[in-house]
Every structure is written in structure tokens, then in C-alpha cells.
mmCIF file of N, CA and C in Angstrom:
data_model
loop_
_atom_site.group_PDB
_atom_site.id
_atom_site.type_symbol
_atom_site.label_atom_id
_atom_site.label_comp_id
_atom_site.label_asym_id
_atom_site.label_seq_id
_atom_site.Cartn_x
_atom_site.Cartn_y
_atom_site.Cartn_z
ATOM 1 N N MET W 1 28.348 104.754 126.444
ATOM 2 C CA MET W 1 27.549 105.432 125.433
ATOM 3 C C MET W 1 27.909 104.855 124.068
ATOM 4 N N THR W 2 26.921 104.393 123.338
ATOM 5 C CA THR W 2 27.112 103.895 121.986
ATOM 6 C C THR W 2 26.822 105.028 121.016
ATOM 7 N N THR W 3 27.716 105.216 120.055
ATOM 8 C CA THR W 3 27.517 106.288 119.091
ATOM 9 C C THR W 3 27.721 105.783 117.676
ATOM 10 N N ILE W 4 27.173 106.534 116.740
ATOM 11 C CA ILE W 4 27.452 106.334 115.320
ATOM 12 C C ILE W 4 28.393 107.456 114.931
ATOM 13 N N LYS W 5 29.455 107.106 114.251
ATOM 14 C CA LYS W 5 30.500 108.070 113.891
ATOM 15 C C LYS W 5 30.465 108.377 112.397
ATOM 16 N N ALA W 6 30.945 109.551 112.057
ATOM 17 C CA ALA W 6 31.077 109.934 110.646
ATOM 18 C C ALA W 6 32.186 109.093 110.012
ATOM 19 N N GLN W 7 31.921 108.545 108.842
ATOM 20 C CA GLN W 7 32.912 107.727 108.150
ATOM 21 C C GLN W 7 33.824 108.560 107.260
ATOM 22 N N MET W 8 33.466 109.827 107.058
ATOM 23 C CA MET W 8 34.226 110.700 106.173
ATOM 24 C C MET W 8 33.985 112.155 106.569
ATOM 25 N N PRO W 9 34.863 113.046 106.156
ATOM 26 C CA PRO W 9 34.622 114.468 106.424
ATOM 27 C C PRO W 9 33.628 115.013 105.402
ATOM 28 N N GLY W 10 32.836 115.984 105.820
ATOM 29 C CA GLY W 10 31.885 116.600 104.903
ATOM 30 C C GLY W 10 30.817 117.351 105.662
ATOM 31 N N VAL W 11 29.715 117.608 104.979
ATOM 32 C CA VAL W 11 28.585 118.333 105.568
ATOM 33 C C VAL W 11 27.490 117.325 105.884
ATOM 34 N N PHE W 12 27.010 117.368 107.119
ATOM 35 C CA PHE W 12 26.023 116.422 107.639
ATOM 36 C C PHE W 12 24.607 116.918 107.363
ATOM 37 N N TYR W 13 23.766 116.012 106.853
ATOM 38 C CA TYR W 13 22.354 116.334 106.603
ATOM 39 C C TYR W 13 21.475 115.228 107.165
ATOM 40 N N ARG W 14 20.426 115.614 107.875
ATOM 41 C CA ARG W 14 19.489 114.648 108.461
ATOM 42 C C ARG W 14 18.370 114.254 107.511
ATOM 43 N N ARG W 15 18.223 114.976 106.407
ATOM 44 C CA ARG W 15 17.121 114.705 105.475
ATOM 45 C C ARG W 15 17.648 114.591 104.044
ATOM 46 N N PRO W 16 16.937 113.849 103.188
ATOM 47 C CA PRO W 16 17.407 113.666 101.817
ATOM 48 C C PRO W 16 17.297 114.923 100.952
ATOM 49 N N ALA W 17 16.432 115.850 101.329
ATOM 50 C CA ALA W 17 16.259 117.126 100.627
ATOM 51 C C ALA W 17 15.616 118.100 101.612
ATOM 52 N N PRO W 18 15.819 119.402 101.418
ATOM 53 C CA PRO W 18 15.294 120.376 102.389
ATOM 54 C C PRO W 18 13.797 120.259 102.674
ATOM 55 N N GLU W 19 13.011 119.875 101.673
ATOM 56 C CA GLU W 19 11.558 119.792 101.854
ATOM 57 C C GLU W 19 11.092 118.420 102.342
ATOM 58 N N LYS W 20 12.004 117.481 102.484
ATOM 59 C CA LYS W 20 11.673 116.121 102.906
ATOM 60 C C LYS W 20 11.835 115.971 104.424
ATOM 61 N N PRO W 21 11.126 114.991 105.015
ATOM 62 C CA PRO W 21 11.306 114.747 106.456
ATOM 63 C C PRO W 21 12.664 114.116 106.745
ATOM 64 N N ALA W 22 13.088 114.210 107.988
ATOM 65 C CA ALA W 22 14.351 113.610 108.416
ATOM 66 C C ALA W 22 14.272 112.098 108.266
ATOM 67 N N TYR W 23 15.435 111.475 108.010
ATOM 68 C CA TYR W 23 15.479 110.014 107.939
ATOM 69 C C TYR W 23 14.981 109.411 109.245
ATOM 70 N N VAL W 24 15.481 109.903 110.364
ATOM 71 C CA VAL W 24 15.048 109.448 111.690
ATOM 72 C C VAL W 24 15.059 110.637 112.651
ATOM 73 N N ASP W 25 14.291 110.520 113.719
ATOM 74 C CA ASP W 25 14.234 111.560 114.737
ATOM 75 C C ASP W 25 14.639 110.981 116.086
ATOM 76 N N ASP W 26 14.906 111.863 117.043
ATOM 77 C CA ASP W 26 15.205 111.434 118.404
ATOM 78 C C ASP W 26 14.080 110.530 118.897
ATOM 79 N N GLY W 27 14.455 109.462 119.580
ATOM 80 C CA GLY W 27 13.477 108.546 120.147
ATOM 81 C C GLY W 27 13.053 107.413 119.232
ATOM 82 N N GLU W 28 13.417 107.467 117.967
ATOM 83 C CA GLU W 28 13.038 106.407 117.035
ATOM 84 C C GLU W 28 13.983 105.222 117.129
ATOM 85 N N GLU W 29 13.420 104.031 116.960
ATOM 86 C CA GLU W 29 14.237 102.822 116.898
ATOM 87 C C GLU W 29 14.786 102.689 115.488
ATOM 88 N N ILE W 30 16.046 102.283 115.393
ATOM 89 C CA ILE W 30 16.672 102.068 114.099
ATOM 90 C C ILE W 30 17.260 100.661 114.057
ATOM 91 N N SER W 31 17.427 100.162 112.840
ATOM 92 C CA SER W 31 17.988 98.832 112.627
ATOM 93 C C SER W 31 19.374 98.951 112.024
ATOM 94 N N GLN W 32 20.203 97.972 112.295
ATOM 95 C CA GLN W 32 21.538 97.942 111.708
ATOM 96 C C GLN W 32 21.406 98.014 110.189
ATOM 97 N N GLY W 33 22.200 98.874 109.571
ATOM 98 C CA GLY W 33 22.183 99.042 108.125
ATOM 99 C C GLY W 33 21.193 100.076 107.620
ATOM 100 N N GLN W 34 20.348 100.608 108.489
ATOM 101 C CA GLN W 34 19.355 101.606 108.099
ATOM 102 C C GLN W 34 20.032 102.950 107.833
ATOM 103 N N THR W 35 19.619 103.634 106.772
ATOM 104 C CA THR W 35 20.129 104.971 106.484
ATOM 105 C C THR W 35 19.550 105.944 107.497
ATOM 106 N N ILE W 36 20.442 106.715 108.140
ATOM 107 C CA ILE W 36 19.986 107.662 109.163
ATOM 108 C C ILE W 36 20.303 109.108 108.815
ATOM 109 N N ALA W 37 21.184 109.320 107.819
ATOM 110 C CA ALA W 37 21.583 110.676 107.443
ATOM 111 C C ALA W 37 22.428 110.605 106.167
ATOM 112 N N LEU W 38 22.892 111.783 105.743
ATOM 113 C CA LEU W 38 23.791 111.891 104.595
ATOM 114 C C LEU W 38 24.992 112.729 104.986
ATOM 115 N N ILE W 39 26.123 112.469 104.327
ATOM 116 C CA ILE W 39 27.278 113.354 104.421
ATOM 117 C C ILE W 39 27.657 113.721 102.992
ATOM 118 N N GLU W 40 27.691 115.032 102.735
ATOM 119 C CA GLU W 40 28.040 115.532 101.405
ATOM 120 C C GLU W 40 29.540 115.797 101.335
ATOM 121 N N VAL W 41 30.162 115.208 100.329
ATOM 122 C CA VAL W 41 31.585 115.408 100.089
ATOM 123 C C VAL W 41 31.739 115.764 98.612
ATOM 124 N N MET W 42 32.193 116.963 98.333
ATOM 125 C CA MET W 42 32.433 117.414 96.954
ATOM 126 C C MET W 42 31.229 117.150 96.047
ATOM 127 N N LYS W 43 30.052 117.585 96.494
ATOM 128 C CA LYS W 43 28.788 117.484 95.757
ATOM 129 C C LYS W 43 28.287 116.053 95.584
ATOM 130 N N THR W 44 28.878 115.100 96.319
ATOM 131 C CA THR W 44 28.403 113.725 96.314
ATOM 132 C C THR W 44 27.808 113.433 97.685
ATOM 133 N N PHE W 45 26.598 112.881 97.680
ATOM 134 C CA PHE W 45 25.911 112.579 98.934
ATOM 135 C C PHE W 45 26.105 111.102 99.274
ATOM 136 N N ASN W 46 26.649 110.847 100.452
ATOM 137 C CA ASN W 46 26.942 109.494 100.922
ATOM 138 C C ASN W 46 26.033 109.164 102.094
ATOM 139 N N GLU W 47 25.388 108.004 102.028
ATOM 140 C CA GLU W 47 24.496 107.596 103.108
ATOM 141 C C GLU W 47 25.283 107.232 104.361
ATOM 142 N N VAL W 48 24.756 107.653 105.510
ATOM 143 C CA VAL W 48 25.279 107.221 106.802
ATOM 144 C C VAL W 48 24.335 106.132 107.271
ATOM 145 N N LYS W 49 24.874 104.939 107.463
ATOM 146 C CA LYS W 49 24.062 103.802 107.881
ATOM 147 C C LYS W 49 24.381 103.433 109.331
ATOM 148 N N ALA W 50 23.366 102.963 110.023
ATOM 149 C CA ALA W 50 23.537 102.562 111.418
ATOM 150 C C ALA W 50 24.439 101.337 111.507
ATOM 151 N N ASP W 51 25.425 101.400 112.400
ATOM 152 C CA ASP W 51 26.330 100.273 112.634
ATOM 153 C C ASP W 51 25.643 99.161 113.423
ATOM 154 N N GLU W 52 24.642 99.534 114.195
ATOM 155 C CA GLU W 52 23.913 98.575 115.024
ATOM 156 C C GLU W 52 22.513 99.090 115.278
ATOM 157 N N SER W 53 21.666 98.211 115.782
ATOM 158 C CA SER W 53 20.299 98.593 116.120
ATOM 159 C C SER W 53 20.287 99.325 117.454
ATOM 160 N N GLY W 54 19.288 100.159 117.648
ATOM 161 C CA GLY W 54 19.149 100.891 118.899
ATOM 162 C C GLY W 54 18.076 101.950 118.777
ATOM 163 N N THR W 55 17.999 102.788 119.760
ATOM 164 C CA THR W 55 17.081 103.919 119.762
ATOM 165 C C THR W 55 17.910 105.189 119.703
ATOM 166 N N VAL W 56 17.527 106.106 118.831
ATOM 167 C CA VAL W 56 18.257 107.369 118.717
ATOM 168 C C VAL W 56 17.997 108.186 119.971
ATOM 169 N N ALA W 57 19.036 108.349 120.789
ATOM 170 C CA ALA W 57 18.915 109.149 122.002
ATOM 171 C C ALA W 57 19.026 110.629 121.657
ATOM 172 N N GLU W 58 19.998 110.964 120.796
ATOM 173 C CA GLU W 58 20.136 112.355 120.359
ATOM 174 C C GLU W 58 21.125 112.465 119.206
ATOM 175 N N PHE W 59 20.915 113.476 118.389
ATOM 176 C CA PHE W 59 21.888 113.835 117.365
ATOM 177 C C PHE W 59 22.890 114.769 118.007
ATOM 178 N N LEU W 60 24.161 114.517 117.794
ATOM 179 C CA LEU W 60 25.227 115.294 118.422
ATOM 180 C C LEU W 60 25.739 116.419 117.531
ATOM 181 N N VAL W 61 25.247 116.485 116.296
ATOM 182 C CA VAL W 61 25.572 117.574 115.373
ATOM 183 C C VAL W 61 24.273 118.070 114.760
ATOM 184 N N GLU W 62 24.298 119.298 114.306
ATOM 185 C CA GLU W 62 23.118 119.914 113.698
ATOM 186 C C GLU W 62 23.130 119.713 112.189
ATOM 187 N N ASP W 63 21.962 119.748 111.603
ATOM 188 C CA ASP W 63 21.818 119.676 110.151
ATOM 189 C C ASP W 63 22.643 120.793 109.509
ATOM 190 N N GLY W 64 23.497 120.439 108.561
ATOM 191 C CA GLY W 64 24.331 121.425 107.877
ATOM 192 C C GLY W 64 25.694 121.645 108.503
ATOM 193 N N ASP W 65 25.962 120.991 109.653
ATOM 194 C CA ASP W 65 27.275 121.112 110.296
ATOM 195 C C ASP W 65 28.330 120.332 109.512
ATOM 196 N N GLU W 66 29.559 120.822 109.552
ATOM 197 C CA GLU W 66 30.678 120.065 109.004
ATOM 198 C C GLU W 66 31.113 119.043 110.039
ATOM 199 N N VAL W 67 31.429 117.831 109.560
ATOM 200 C CA VAL W 67 31.882 116.766 110.448
ATOM 201 C C VAL W 67 33.229 116.237 109.960
ATOM 202 N N ASP W 68 33.956 115.620 110.865
ATOM 203 C CA ASP W 68 35.251 115.011 110.560
ATOM 204 C C ASP W 68 35.157 113.498 110.684
ATOM 205 N N VAL W 69 36.097 112.805 110.090
ATOM 206 C CA VAL W 69 36.162 111.347 110.196
ATOM 207 C C VAL W 69 36.249 110.956 111.669
ATOM 208 N N GLY W 70 35.413 110.013 112.069
ATOM 209 C CA GLY W 70 35.442 109.512 113.439
ATOM 210 C C GLY W 70 34.676 110.349 114.445
ATOM 211 N N GLN W 71 34.118 111.480 114.018
ATOM 212 C CA GLN W 71 33.349 112.324 114.928
ATOM 213 C C GLN W 71 32.028 111.647 115.280
ATOM 214 N N ASP W 72 31.664 111.668 116.556
ATOM 215 C CA ASP W 72 30.367 111.137 116.986
ATOM 216 C C ASP W 72 29.273 112.037 116.435
ATOM 217 N N ILE W 73 28.279 111.400 115.768
ATOM 218 C CA ILE W 73 27.198 112.199 115.192
ATOM 219 C C ILE W 73 25.828 111.855 115.791
ATOM 220 N N VAL W 74 25.692 110.608 116.275
ATOM 221 C CA VAL W 74 24.419 110.185 116.881
ATOM 222 C C VAL W 74 24.727 109.322 118.113
ATOM 223 N N ARG W 75 24.016 109.600 119.193
ATOM 224 C CA ARG W 75 24.128 108.765 120.398
ATOM 225 C C ARG W 75 22.929 107.844 120.431
ATOM 226 N N LEU W 76 23.199 106.555 120.663
ATOM 227 C CA LEU W 76 22.134 105.542 120.705
ATOM 228 C C LEU W 76 21.883 105.085 122.127
ATOM 229 N N GLY W 77 20.619 104.741 122.377
ATOM 230 C CA GLY W 77 20.238 104.049 123.593
ATOM 231 C C GLY W 77 19.932 102.612 123.210
ATOM 232 N N GLU W 78 19.390 101.847 124.122
ATOM 233 C CA GLU W 78 19.061 100.459 123.840
ATOM 234 C C GLU W 78 17.680 100.358 123.222
ATOM 235 N N VAL W 79 17.481 99.270 122.473
ATOM 236 C CA VAL W 79 16.187 99.018 121.833
ATOM 237 C C VAL W 79 15.166 98.648 122.882
#
């Protein structure tokens, strides 16, 4: 199983703002370096970028969940 991990502790968000659509959804193909989510740390929003290309199989955390460094946040399938 290939996963994308949180690079820092904070609050995980799938969208840039509450009224905006999610960066990506389950089943979408993503490219290496593509922004897929945000992690908020002390009122600073940090982009989570894909380490590799693939298809988003599932998000392993919910929008607004707290995450830790190294925690799996997205499971990828093959392109």
C-alpha cells in the first residue's frame, strides 16, 4: 500500500476554505507535487503535496482531524 504521510503535526483540511471544493476526491488521479490538502499549524496553512503520482484510493483521516508527523493520510492506488 502506497500512502502519503503528514509532514507535520496539525489539523488536516481537504479544501482551501469551507465553501471551496476539495483539492482532490477519492478516485482522482494526482501528479507528483500536486497539492492535495492542507495542514494547519499555529494558524499557518501548509500545503500537503503528493510524493508521487497515483490514484487516490481513499483518505485515511477526516477533514478537521488532528494528524501527527508520519501519519498516513491518503492511500494511493496505481495510475
